[in-house]
Amino acid sequence: MVEEIMNSLEMASQEEKQAQPFTDIFDEDEAERSFLLSKPTCLIVFGKPGSGRKTLARKLAQRWNCIFIEASEVIQMNIQQGTEYGLKCQELLCQGQSIPEELVTEMILQKIESPEVAHFGYVLTGFPSLSEEYMTVPQQIEKIMNLKLKPDVFINIKCPDYELCRRISGQRQNPDSGEIYQRSQWDPNVNGKRKKEKDQDEEEEEEEEEEQDEEEEEEEEEEGEETGKGPRKKLEPFHQLVQRPEDFLENVEKRIGIHKDLIHPPLEELLAHQDCRYLIEVDGSQQPDRVFEAVVGRLQSMDIQNAAPIIRLQSEEEEEETLEGKQNDELFRALSSYKLIAPRYRWRRSRWGQVCPVALKEGDIVMGNPEFAVSFLGKMYVLSSEEALKKFMLNPRPYLLPPMPASPCKVLVFGPPFSGRTTICDVIAHKYKGKVIDMDKLIQQYKEEREKIIEEVQKDAVEKAIAAVKNRLESEESKRLESEEQSEESKRLESEEQLEESKKLESEEQSEEQLEESKKLESEEQSEEQPGESKNLESEEQSEEQSEESKKLESEEQLEESKKMESEEQPEESKNLESEEQPEESKELESEEQSEEQPDESKKLESEEQSEEQSEESRRSESEEQPEESKRSESEEQSEESKRLESEEQSEESGIPVITADHPEVQAMVEEAMKSASIPEAVSPQVCAEVLEGAIAELMKTNKDRFPGASERGGWVVDNYPLSGDHWSALSEKGLLPDTVVCLKNTHKDGACILRRAYLASRNENNSEILERQTDEALENKEDDASEGMEETLTSEEDQSAAAPEEEGESVYHLISVLSNYVFQSFSGLIFQF
């Protein structure tokens, strides 16, 4: 299949190279190409103020179908079109200000670089200007000579200063309409003199010339009535005309003097260095028509070509019913007879057919609308929209230059494996200088990026979840510790209060005892003096002693209770400390016992440690050889491991359990974060379309570098794209439908060609698998046969067990022969299969 396509391409190229002896030497396509690549006609007109340069430039632009460029015309056009420059000019004029020279120069240069000038050319006048506000006169002349479209012919109008002063000072303006009239139009004396001169000339000429002159006069009268510029316009109210201040004689002389001083020297220097063949100097004191005829005669001798016009075949005013429902041949047959330039000369069909040239240049194949059909260089072109029509009417050259018409190369290739799909993609991409987009590689990259994003999001979510859980547990632990500290503090304060009370009680008791002792001493002294009263005192003392003993007992009981409370608080703290110390001691004891009981295990551990040290040394040597990226990754892992160990130590010290990714709260928080995170979707039809759109957008950045004149869009051939209705609809939604779809099939002998290719691609693997399967099947069959033979022999032996012992030798011999026969048959069968 690939060979057939390559052969057809070679045959086509050979046919193109074959000589055509019976064809015309004139190549129409080559002539059209040379015209499209040629430079348009560009003229520039110089002259003093009032020399008629603007009138001459406008007539030349009409005659050669060029763009007339002059300051006032450019300003008016920008204001009418509402451009950015036009809005600025309108704003300045509404404020009563003058338009700056910089803005005028920018508008003129923009017009020269416009698309319509690139096709039609230009006739420039009024440049350089008298004002040096923005650029000096030499700078303006240098700007003209450095243009992309340089002037081809320089026209210089020479006129005496006296004639210029008389001409300008004789101008009058209508204040209502703003129209300017020359002296010959409003002065009756000048009109009378001209009439007498014409009458004398007519008498001297022959009769034929008289008739011609009369016809010319009638035409001039008609034109004068239409335009208002004719010499015989008598209906105008000339008494209302006024003279402008700039047309006063003294002002005119001043302007002419400035022109002589500023513009004349550098302009004469410029014209002196120009080729005299492309320099036209004409006398401006003549009539405008005589000046125009003189310039046209010189230009025709130079073979200056006119700009090719673009004619719209069907205007909006004409009826469109005649072209409805017509396509291809019928459509072009009908369009070929529209707006003929000569009898029996019909428009011809172009190589674009009904395809829009503007859309094809932009990289899309769009059928044109007959409503927007045009003719150019004798051929028909059908545009697709009003916007495309405007672009083509301004400048058709970029849309018709080679390599156009060329396919934008938007191709999708389908086919089964081993059908030559990839080879066809490479051939098409090479032919049209495009690029093959392999969807399998793009999808694989998308999957890898998606996995990386998922890993990063999951890692961040796990870290955040672990930190949140740790913070919660730490806050709870801190609250618990605060509550315990507060309870301990309250208990401590209570015990201190009790101790203070007990001390107070003791001090009171001591003071009471001292009082009692003093009283006893006094009572003894009194008893000696008064023995009768001693008995009463003794009884009182006994009662007081009893009350004191009862108070002592109560204070002792309170002290015992406070001591019990303190002893209860202390054991809890001692238990915590003991519980922290005991595991370490128990671990040490267990390790000692294990070391005593298992000496062999210690040796094993030592060997493992040595092996670990050796592996660490090998890793270090490898890490030294590894690039900086691997070292960074190892350092990051080590830092993470150290952080993890530090967190574990801190958690052990604080009493908080170690929080890992397996914690249920962490897992729940990670699941919520994964749901809320913006993770790319799994591979779906929409994802495939988005991936393809991204690849095409990346390709469009360098698409114009494929070849000169290449379109921005196109230049891609898609391979391995999934074939389903959903995938196709996703492409349609994205606007990525290809212009050409290649479907490879193999209908010859029910796909035998593709099957053979698939077999040859994996022949060795297939052959080995087939041989293994056949050998396994042969061995299984022989084993089954041997087991059946053994069962038969065993049954025969059981039947013959009752026979005489003499027959045992024969039966044994028979069994051996049977077994040898089976073994020989199985061995010979295996050899035959191999």
PDB file of N, CA, C and O in Angstrom, residues 110-171:
ATOM      1  N   GLN A 110       1.252  55.490   7.764  1.00  0.00           N
ATOM      2  CA  GLN A 110       0.372  54.331   7.941  1.00  0.00           C
ATOM      3  C   GLN A 110      -0.374  54.020   6.650  1.00  0.00           C
ATOM      4  O   GLN A 110      -0.551  52.852   6.293  1.00  0.00           O
ATOM      5  N   LYS A 111      -0.799  55.045   5.940  1.00  0.00           N
ATOM      6  CA  LYS A 111      -1.500  54.828   4.679  1.00  0.00           C
ATOM      7  C   LYS A 111      -0.581  54.201   3.630  1.00  0.00           C
ATOM      8  O   LYS A 111      -0.991  53.322   2.864  1.00  0.00           O
ATOM      9  N   ILE A 112       0.687  54.654   3.590  1.00  0.00           N
ATOM     10  CA  ILE A 112       1.631  54.090   2.624  1.00  0.00           C
ATOM     11  C   ILE A 112       1.896  52.614   2.904  1.00  0.00           C
ATOM     12  O   ILE A 112       2.112  51.826   1.975  1.00  0.00           O
ATOM     13  N   GLU A 113       1.854  52.201   4.176  1.00  0.00           N
ATOM     14  CA  GLU A 113       2.107  50.809   4.548  1.00  0.00           C
ATOM     15  C   GLU A 113       0.842  49.961   4.601  1.00  0.00           C
ATOM     16  O   GLU A 113       0.883  48.815   5.051  1.00  0.00           O
ATOM     17  N   SER A 114      -0.284  50.473   4.140  1.00  0.00           N
ATOM     18  CA  SER A 114      -1.552  49.745   4.193  1.00  0.00           C
ATOM     19  C   SER A 114      -1.600  48.663   3.119  1.00  0.00           C
ATOM     20  O   SER A 114      -0.856  48.697   2.130  1.00  0.00           O
ATOM     21  N   PRO A 115      -2.489  47.643   3.254  1.00  0.00           N
ATOM     22  CA  PRO A 115      -2.571  46.555   2.264  1.00  0.00           C
ATOM     23  C   PRO A 115      -2.979  47.038   0.883  1.00  0.00           C
ATOM     24  O   PRO A 115      -2.486  46.520  -0.126  1.00  0.00           O
ATOM     25  N   GLU A 116      -3.903  48.008   0.781  1.00  0.00           N
ATOM     26  CA  GLU A 116      -4.350  48.449  -0.545  1.00  0.00           C
ATOM     27  C   GLU A 116      -3.227  49.137  -1.308  1.00  0.00           C
ATOM     28  O   GLU A 116      -3.113  48.994  -2.530  1.00  0.00           O
ATOM     29  N   VAL A 117      -2.361  49.869  -0.606  1.00  0.00           N
ATOM     30  CA  VAL A 117      -1.225  50.496  -1.282  1.00  0.00           C
ATOM     31  C   VAL A 117      -0.227  49.443  -1.744  1.00  0.00           C
ATOM     32  O   VAL A 117       0.405  49.588  -2.801  1.00  0.00           O
ATOM     33  N   ALA A 118      -0.081  48.350  -0.982  1.00  0.00           N
ATOM     34  CA  ALA A 118       0.834  47.282  -1.387  1.00  0.00           C
ATOM     35  C   ALA A 118       0.414  46.645  -2.700  1.00  0.00           C
ATOM     36  O   ALA A 118       1.255  46.065  -3.410  1.00  0.00           O
ATOM     37  N   HIS A 119      -0.857  46.725  -3.060  1.00  0.00           N
ATOM     38  CA  HIS A 119      -1.332  46.170  -4.339  1.00  0.00           C
ATOM     39  C   HIS A 119      -1.490  47.241  -5.413  1.00  0.00           C
ATOM     40  O   HIS A 119      -1.006  47.076  -6.543  1.00  0.00           O
ATOM     41  N   PHE A 120      -2.141  48.359  -5.090  1.00  0.00           N
ATOM     42  CA  PHE A 120      -2.454  49.363  -6.106  1.00  0.00           C
ATOM     43  C   PHE A 120      -1.342  50.388  -6.299  1.00  0.00           C
ATOM     44  O   PHE A 120      -1.280  51.038  -7.347  1.00  0.00           O
ATOM     45  N   GLY A 121      -0.464  50.580  -5.326  1.00  0.00           N
ATOM     46  CA  GLY A 121       0.532  51.632  -5.413  1.00  0.00           C
ATOM     47  C   GLY A 121      -0.031  52.960  -4.922  1.00  0.00           C
ATOM     48  O   GLY A 121      -1.159  53.025  -4.408  1.00  0.00           O
ATOM     49  N   TYR A 122       0.745  54.035  -5.060  1.00  0.00           N
ATOM     50  CA  TYR A 122       0.304  55.329  -4.532  1.00  0.00           C
ATOM     51  C   TYR A 122       0.835  56.457  -5.409  1.00  0.00           C
ATOM     52  O   TYR A 122       1.791  56.303  -6.190  1.00  0.00           O
ATOM     53  N   VAL A 123       0.171  57.631  -5.252  1.00  0.00           N
ATOM     54  CA  VAL A 123       0.646  58.900  -5.799  1.00  0.00           C
ATOM     55  C   VAL A 123       0.676  59.869  -4.628  1.00  0.00           C
ATOM     56  O   VAL A 123      -0.374  60.265  -4.103  1.00  0.00           O
ATOM     57  N   LEU A 124       1.872  60.241  -4.180  1.00  0.00           N
ATOM     58  CA  LEU A 124       2.061  61.051  -2.978  1.00  0.00           C
ATOM     59  C   LEU A 124       2.371  62.484  -3.374  1.00  0.00           C
ATOM     60  O   LEU A 124       3.162  62.741  -4.286  1.00  0.00           O
ATOM     61  N   THR A 125       1.755  63.425  -2.652  1.00  0.00           N
ATOM     62  CA  THR A 125       2.051  64.838  -2.841  1.00  0.00           C
ATOM     63  C   THR A 125       1.900  65.564  -1.502  1.00  0.00           C
ATOM     64  O   THR A 125       1.295  65.047  -0.559  1.00  0.00           O
ATOM     65  N   GLY A 126       2.467  66.794  -1.438  1.00  0.00           N
ATOM     66  CA  GLY A 126       2.400  67.572  -0.204  1.00  0.00           C
ATOM     67  C   GLY A 126       3.405  67.140   0.835  1.00  0.00           C
ATOM     68  O   GLY A 126       3.304  67.527   2.007  1.00  0.00           O
ATOM     69  N   PHE A 127       4.377  66.331   0.422  1.00  0.00           N
ATOM     70  CA  PHE A 127       5.385  65.819   1.360  1.00  0.00           C
ATOM     71  C   PHE A 127       6.736  65.905   0.666  1.00  0.00           C
ATOM     72  O   PHE A 127       6.860  65.411  -0.470  1.00  0.00           O
ATOM     73  N   PRO A 128       7.706  66.577   1.217  1.00  0.00           N
ATOM     74  CA  PRO A 128       7.807  67.152   2.565  1.00  0.00           C
ATOM     75  C   PRO A 128       6.996  68.435   2.712  1.00  0.00           C
ATOM     76  O   PRO A 128       6.718  69.124   1.742  1.00  0.00           O
ATOM     77  N   SER A 129       6.631  68.705   3.943  1.00  0.00           N
ATOM     78  CA  SER A 129       5.805  69.870   4.245  1.00  0.00           C
ATOM     79  C   SER A 129       6.666  71.038   4.691  1.00  0.00           C
ATOM     80  O   SER A 129       7.853  70.890   5.020  1.00  0.00           O
ATOM     81  N   LEU A 130       6.038  72.211   4.697  1.00  0.00           N
ATOM     82  CA  LEU A 130       6.753  73.425   5.101  1.00  0.00           C
ATOM     83  C   LEU A 130       7.037  73.461   6.598  1.00  0.00           C
ATOM     84  O   LEU A 130       7.937  74.166   7.046  1.00  0.00           O
ATOM     85  N   SER A 131       6.255  72.745   7.387  1.00  0.00           N
ATOM     86  CA  SER A 131       6.423  72.777   8.839  1.00  0.00           C
ATOM     87  C   SER A 131       7.561  71.849   9.251  1.00  0.00           C
ATOM     88  O   SER A 131       7.679  70.718   8.769  1.00  0.00           O
ATOM     89  N   GLU A 132       8.410  72.333  10.138  1.00  0.00           N
ATOM     90  CA  GLU A 132       9.494  71.523  10.711  1.00  0.00           C
ATOM     91  C   GLU A 132       9.255  71.266  12.200  1.00  0.00           C
ATOM     92  O   GLU A 132      10.183  71.112  12.979  1.00  0.00           O
ATOM     93  N   GLU A 133       7.982  71.236  12.552  1.00  0.00           N
ATOM     94  CA  GLU A 133       7.616  71.023  13.958  1.00  0.00           C
ATOM     95  C   GLU A 133       8.000  69.623  14.426  1.00  0.00           C
ATOM     96  O   GLU A 133       8.470  69.446  15.564  1.00  0.00           O
ATOM     97  N   TYR A 134       7.810  68.631  13.589  1.00  0.00           N
ATOM     98  CA  TYR A 134       8.082  67.230  13.963  1.00  0.00           C
ATOM     99  C   TYR A 134       9.421  66.759  13.394  1.00  0.00           C
ATOM    100  O   TYR A 134      10.240  66.180  14.111  1.00  0.00           O
ATOM    101  N   MET A 135       9.649  66.988  12.097  1.00  0.00           N
ATOM    102  CA  MET A 135      10.889  66.582  11.440  1.00  0.00           C
ATOM    103  C   MET A 135      11.346  67.702  10.511  1.00  0.00           C
ATOM    104  O   MET A 135      10.527  68.409   9.920  1.00  0.00           O
ATOM    105  N   THR A 136      12.656  67.821  10.359  1.00  0.00           N
ATOM    106  CA  THR A 136      13.195  68.790   9.414  1.00  0.00           C
ATOM    107  C   THR A 136      12.973  68.292   7.987  1.00  0.00           C
ATOM    108  O   THR A 136      12.645  67.117   7.757  1.00  0.00           O
ATOM    109  N   VAL A 137      13.173  69.205   7.024  1.00  0.00           N
ATOM    110  CA  VAL A 137      12.949  68.842   5.621  1.00  0.00           C
ATOM    111  C   VAL A 137      13.906  67.732   5.171  1.00  0.00           C
ATOM    112  O   VAL A 137      13.472  66.768   4.517  1.00  0.00           O
ATOM    113  N   PRO A 138      15.203  67.773   5.477  1.00  0.00           N
ATOM    114  CA  PRO A 138      16.079  66.650   5.100  1.00  0.00           C
ATOM    115  C   PRO A 138      15.642  65.322   5.726  1.00  0.00           C
ATOM    116  O   PRO A 138      15.743  64.273   5.091  1.00  0.00           O
ATOM    117  N   GLN A 139      15.157  65.377   6.967  1.00  0.00           N
ATOM    118  CA  GLN A 139      14.672  64.144   7.593  1.00  0.00           C
ATOM    119  C   GLN A 139      13.427  63.610   6.892  1.00  0.00           C
ATOM    120  O   GLN A 139      13.267  62.389   6.728  1.00  0.00           O
ATOM    121  N   GLN A 140      12.555  64.510   6.453  1.00  0.00           N
ATOM    122  CA  GLN A 140      11.367  64.075   5.723  1.00  0.00           C
ATOM    123  C   GLN A 140      11.747  63.444   4.380  1.00  0.00           C
ATOM    124  O   GLN A 140      11.183  62.408   3.986  1.00  0.00           O
ATOM    125  N   ILE A 141      12.712  64.053   3.696  1.00  0.00           N
ATOM    126  CA  ILE A 141      13.162  63.484   2.422  1.00  0.00           C
ATOM    127  C   ILE A 141      13.815  62.115   2.647  1.00  0.00           C
ATOM    128  O   ILE A 141      13.605  61.167   1.872  1.00  0.00           O
ATOM    129  N   GLU A 142      14.607  61.999   3.712  1.00  0.00           N
ATOM    130  CA  GLU A 142      15.221  60.700   4.028  1.00  0.00           C
ATOM    131  C   GLU A 142      14.158  59.653   4.357  1.00  0.00           C
ATOM    132  O   GLU A 142      14.294  58.484   3.991  1.00  0.00           O
ATOM    133  N   LYS A 143      13.099  60.079   5.029  1.00  0.00           N
ATOM    134  CA  LYS A 143      11.998  59.157   5.333  1.00  0.00           C
ATOM    135  C   LYS A 143      11.344  58.652   4.048  1.00  0.00           C
ATOM    136  O   LYS A 143      10.994  57.467   3.939  1.00  0.00           O
ATOM    137  N   ILE A 144      11.192  59.531   3.058  1.00  0.00           N
ATOM    138  CA  ILE A 144      10.595  59.127   1.780  1.00  0.00           C
ATOM    139  C   ILE A 144      11.481  58.096   1.080  1.00  0.00           C
ATOM    140  O   ILE A 144      11.000  57.086   0.556  1.00  0.00           O
ATOM    141  N   MET A 145      12.761  58.341   1.086  1.00  0.00           N
ATOM    142  CA  MET A 145      13.684  57.448   0.373  1.00  0.00           C
ATOM    143  C   MET A 145      13.900  56.125   1.095  1.00  0.00           C
ATOM    144  O   MET A 145      14.393  55.162   0.473  1.00  0.00           O
ATOM    145  N   ASN A 146      13.541  56.026   2.355  1.00  0.00           N
ATOM    146  CA  ASN A 146      13.696  54.773   3.111  1.00  0.00           C
ATOM    147  C   ASN A 146      12.393  53.998   3.239  1.00  0.00           C
ATOM    148  O   ASN A 146      12.315  53.053   4.025  1.00  0.00           O
ATOM    149  N   LEU A 147      11.379  54.393   2.492  1.00  0.00           N
ATOM    150  CA  LEU A 147      10.117  53.671   2.541  1.00  0.00           C
ATOM    151  C   LEU A 147      10.268  52.262   1.963  1.00  0.00           C
ATOM    152  O   LEU A 147      11.149  52.002   1.134  1.00  0.00           O
ATOM    153  N   LYS A 148       9.396  51.362   2.424  1.00  0.00           N
ATOM    154  CA  LYS A 148       9.413  50.006   1.867  1.00  0.00           C
ATOM    155  C   LYS A 148       9.035  50.027   0.396  1.00  0.00           C
ATOM    156  O   LYS A 148       9.630  49.306  -0.426  1.00  0.00           O
ATOM    157  N   LEU A 149       8.041  50.833   0.041  1.00  0.00           N
ATOM    158  CA  LEU A 149       7.661  51.051  -1.353  1.00  0.00           C
ATOM    159  C   LEU A 149       8.203  52.410  -1.764  1.00  0.00           C
ATOM    160  O   LEU A 149       7.556  53.447  -1.580  1.00  0.00           O
ATOM    161  N   LYS A 150       9.399  52.418  -2.306  1.00  0.00           N
ATOM    162  CA  LYS A 150      10.029  53.678  -2.679  1.00  0.00           C
ATOM    163  C   LYS A 150       9.384  54.223  -3.958  1.00  0.00           C
ATOM    164  O   LYS A 150       8.897  53.458  -4.797  1.00  0.00           O
ATOM    165  N   PRO A 151       9.400  55.549  -4.143  1.00  0.00           N
ATOM    166  CA  PRO A 151       8.828  56.101  -5.370  1.00  0.00           C
ATOM    167  C   PRO A 151       9.625  55.675  -6.603  1.00  0.00           C
ATOM    168  O   PRO A 151      10.858  55.653  -6.583  1.00  0.00           O
ATOM    169  N   ASP A 152       8.872  55.317  -7.663  1.00  0.00           N
ATOM    170  CA  ASP A 152       9.515  54.921  -8.919  1.00  0.00           C
ATOM    171  C   ASP A 152       9.821  56.126  -9.795  1.00  0.00           C
ATOM    172  O   ASP A 152      10.855  56.165 -10.476  1.00  0.00           O
ATOM    173  N   VAL A 153       8.925  57.102  -9.832  1.00  0.00           N
ATOM    174  CA  VAL A 153       9.058  58.266 -10.707  1.00  0.00           C
ATOM    175  C   VAL A 153       8.870  59.525  -9.865  1.00  0.00           C
ATOM    176  O   VAL A 153       7.949  59.601  -9.039  1.00  0.00           O
ATOM    177  N   PHE A 154       9.748  60.530 -10.112  1.00  0.00           N
ATOM    178  CA  PHE A 154       9.668  61.821  -9.437  1.00  0.00           C
ATOM    179  C   PHE A 154       9.160  62.852 -10.454  1.00  0.00           C
ATOM    180  O   PHE A 154       9.749  62.985 -11.547  1.00  0.00           O
ATOM    181  N   ILE A 155       8.103  63.547 -10.090  1.00  0.00           N
ATOM    182  CA  ILE A 155       7.511  64.570 -10.961  1.00  0.00           C
ATOM    183  C   ILE A 155       7.655  65.912 -10.270  1.00  0.00           C
ATOM    184  O   ILE A 155       7.155  66.095  -9.154  1.00  0.00           O
ATOM    185  N   ASN A 156       8.320  66.846 -10.959  1.00  0.00           N
ATOM    186  CA  ASN A 156       8.570  68.171 -10.386  1.00  0.00           C
ATOM    187  C   ASN A 156       7.892  69.217 -11.287  1.00  0.00           C
ATOM    188  O   ASN A 156       8.191  69.318 -12.485  1.00  0.00           O
ATOM    189  N   ILE A 157       6.973  69.976 -10.689  1.00  0.00           N
ATOM    190  CA  ILE A 157       6.251  71.027 -11.418  1.00  0.00           C
ATOM    191  C   ILE A 157       6.967  72.350 -11.167  1.00  0.00           C
ATOM    192  O   ILE A 157       7.056  72.812 -10.022  1.00  0.00           O
ATOM    193  N   LYS A 158       7.448  72.965 -12.262  1.00  0.00           N
ATOM    194  CA  LYS A 158       8.142  74.253 -12.163  1.00  0.00           C
ATOM    195  C   LYS A 158       7.217  75.367 -12.644  1.00  0.00           C
ATOM    196  O   LYS A 158       6.518  75.202 -13.644  1.00  0.00           O
ATOM    197  N   CYS A 159       7.226  76.471 -11.901  1.00  0.00           N
ATOM    198  CA  CYS A 159       6.336  77.589 -12.232  1.00  0.00           C
ATOM    199  C   CYS A 159       6.963  78.893 -11.704  1.00  0.00           C
ATOM    200  O   CYS A 159       7.498  78.898 -10.577  1.00  0.00           O
ATOM    201  N   PRO A 160       6.896  79.998 -12.454  1.00  0.00           N
ATOM    202  CA  PRO A 160       7.459  81.266 -11.967  1.00  0.00           C
ATOM    203  C   PRO A 160       6.723  81.773 -10.734  1.00  0.00           C
ATOM    204  O   PRO A 160       5.529  81.505 -10.542  1.00  0.00           O
ATOM    205  N   ASP A 161       7.443  82.510  -9.909  1.00  0.00           N
ATOM    206  CA  ASP A 161       6.846  83.031  -8.687  1.00  0.00           C
ATOM    207  C   ASP A 161       5.717  84.017  -8.991  1.00  0.00           C
ATOM    208  O   ASP A 161       4.707  84.063  -8.272  1.00  0.00           O
ATOM    209  N   TYR A 162       5.895  84.812 -10.038  1.00  0.00           N
ATOM    210  CA  TYR A 162       4.855  85.798 -10.381  1.00  0.00           C
ATOM    211  C   TYR A 162       3.551  85.091 -10.725  1.00  0.00           C
ATOM    212  O   TYR A 162       2.471  85.511 -10.288  1.00  0.00           O
ATOM    213  N   GLU A 163       3.645  84.032 -11.525  1.00  0.00           N
ATOM    214  CA  GLU A 163       2.442  83.280 -11.908  1.00  0.00           C
ATOM    215  C   GLU A 163       1.786  82.647 -10.683  1.00  0.00           C
ATOM    216  O   GLU A 163       0.556  82.624 -10.562  1.00  0.00           O
ATOM    217  N   LEU A 164       2.593  82.145  -9.762  1.00  0.00           N
ATOM    218  CA  LEU A 164       2.043  81.522  -8.548  1.00  0.00           C
ATOM    219  C   LEU A 164       1.335  82.552  -7.681  1.00  0.00           C
ATOM    220  O   LEU A 164       0.239  82.291  -7.150  1.00  0.00           O
ATOM    221  N   CYS A 165       1.946  83.729  -7.512  1.00  0.00           N
ATOM    222  CA  CYS A 165       1.303  84.770  -6.705  1.00  0.00           C
ATOM    223  C   CYS A 165      -0.019  85.211  -7.337  1.00  0.00           C
ATOM    224  O   CYS A 165      -1.023  85.409  -6.629  1.00  0.00           O
ATOM    225  N   ARG A 166      -0.023  85.382  -8.657  1.00  0.00           N
ATOM    226  CA  ARG A 166      -1.254  85.788  -9.331  1.00  0.00           C
ATOM    227  C   ARG A 166      -2.333  84.712  -9.211  1.00  0.00           C
ATOM    228  O   ARG A 166      -3.507  85.012  -8.979  1.00  0.00           O
ATOM    229  N   ARG A 167      -1.929  83.459  -9.333  1.00  0.00           N
ATOM    230  CA  ARG A 167      -2.892  82.357  -9.305  1.00  0.00           C
ATOM    231  C   ARG A 167      -3.510  82.204  -7.911  1.00  0.00           C
ATOM    232  O   ARG A 167      -4.718  82.046  -7.758  1.00  0.00           O
ATOM    233  N   ILE A 168      -2.660  82.246  -6.867  1.00  0.00           N
ATOM    234  CA  ILE A 168      -3.173  82.022  -5.509  1.00  0.00           C
ATOM    235  C   ILE A 168      -3.978  83.218  -5.017  1.00  0.00           C
ATOM    236  O   ILE A 168      -5.031  83.069  -4.386  1.00  0.00           O
ATOM    237  N   SER A 169      -3.484  84.402  -5.306  1.00  0.00           N
ATOM    238  CA  SER A 169      -4.215  85.594  -4.837  1.00  0.00           C
ATOM    239  C   SER A 169      -5.551  85.758  -5.548  1.00  0.00           C
ATOM    240  O   SER A 169      -6.434  86.481  -5.049  1.00  0.00           O
ATOM    241  N   GLY A 170      -5.732  85.113  -6.699  1.00  0.00           N
ATOM    242  CA  GLY A 170      -6.997  85.205  -7.406  1.00  0.00           C
ATOM    243  C   GLY A 170      -8.009  84.164  -6.978  1.00  0.00           C
ATOM    244  O   GLY A 170      -9.124  84.109  -7.520  1.00  0.00           O
ATOM    245  N   GLN A 171      -7.703  83.331  -6.005  1.00  0.00           N
ATOM    246  CA  GLN A 171      -8.641  82.309  -5.533  1.00  0.00           C
ATOM    247  C   GLN A 171      -9.688  82.926  -4.612  1.00  0.00           C
ATOM    248  O   GLN A 171      -9.386  83.824  -3.826  1.00  0.00           O
TER     249      GLN A 171
END
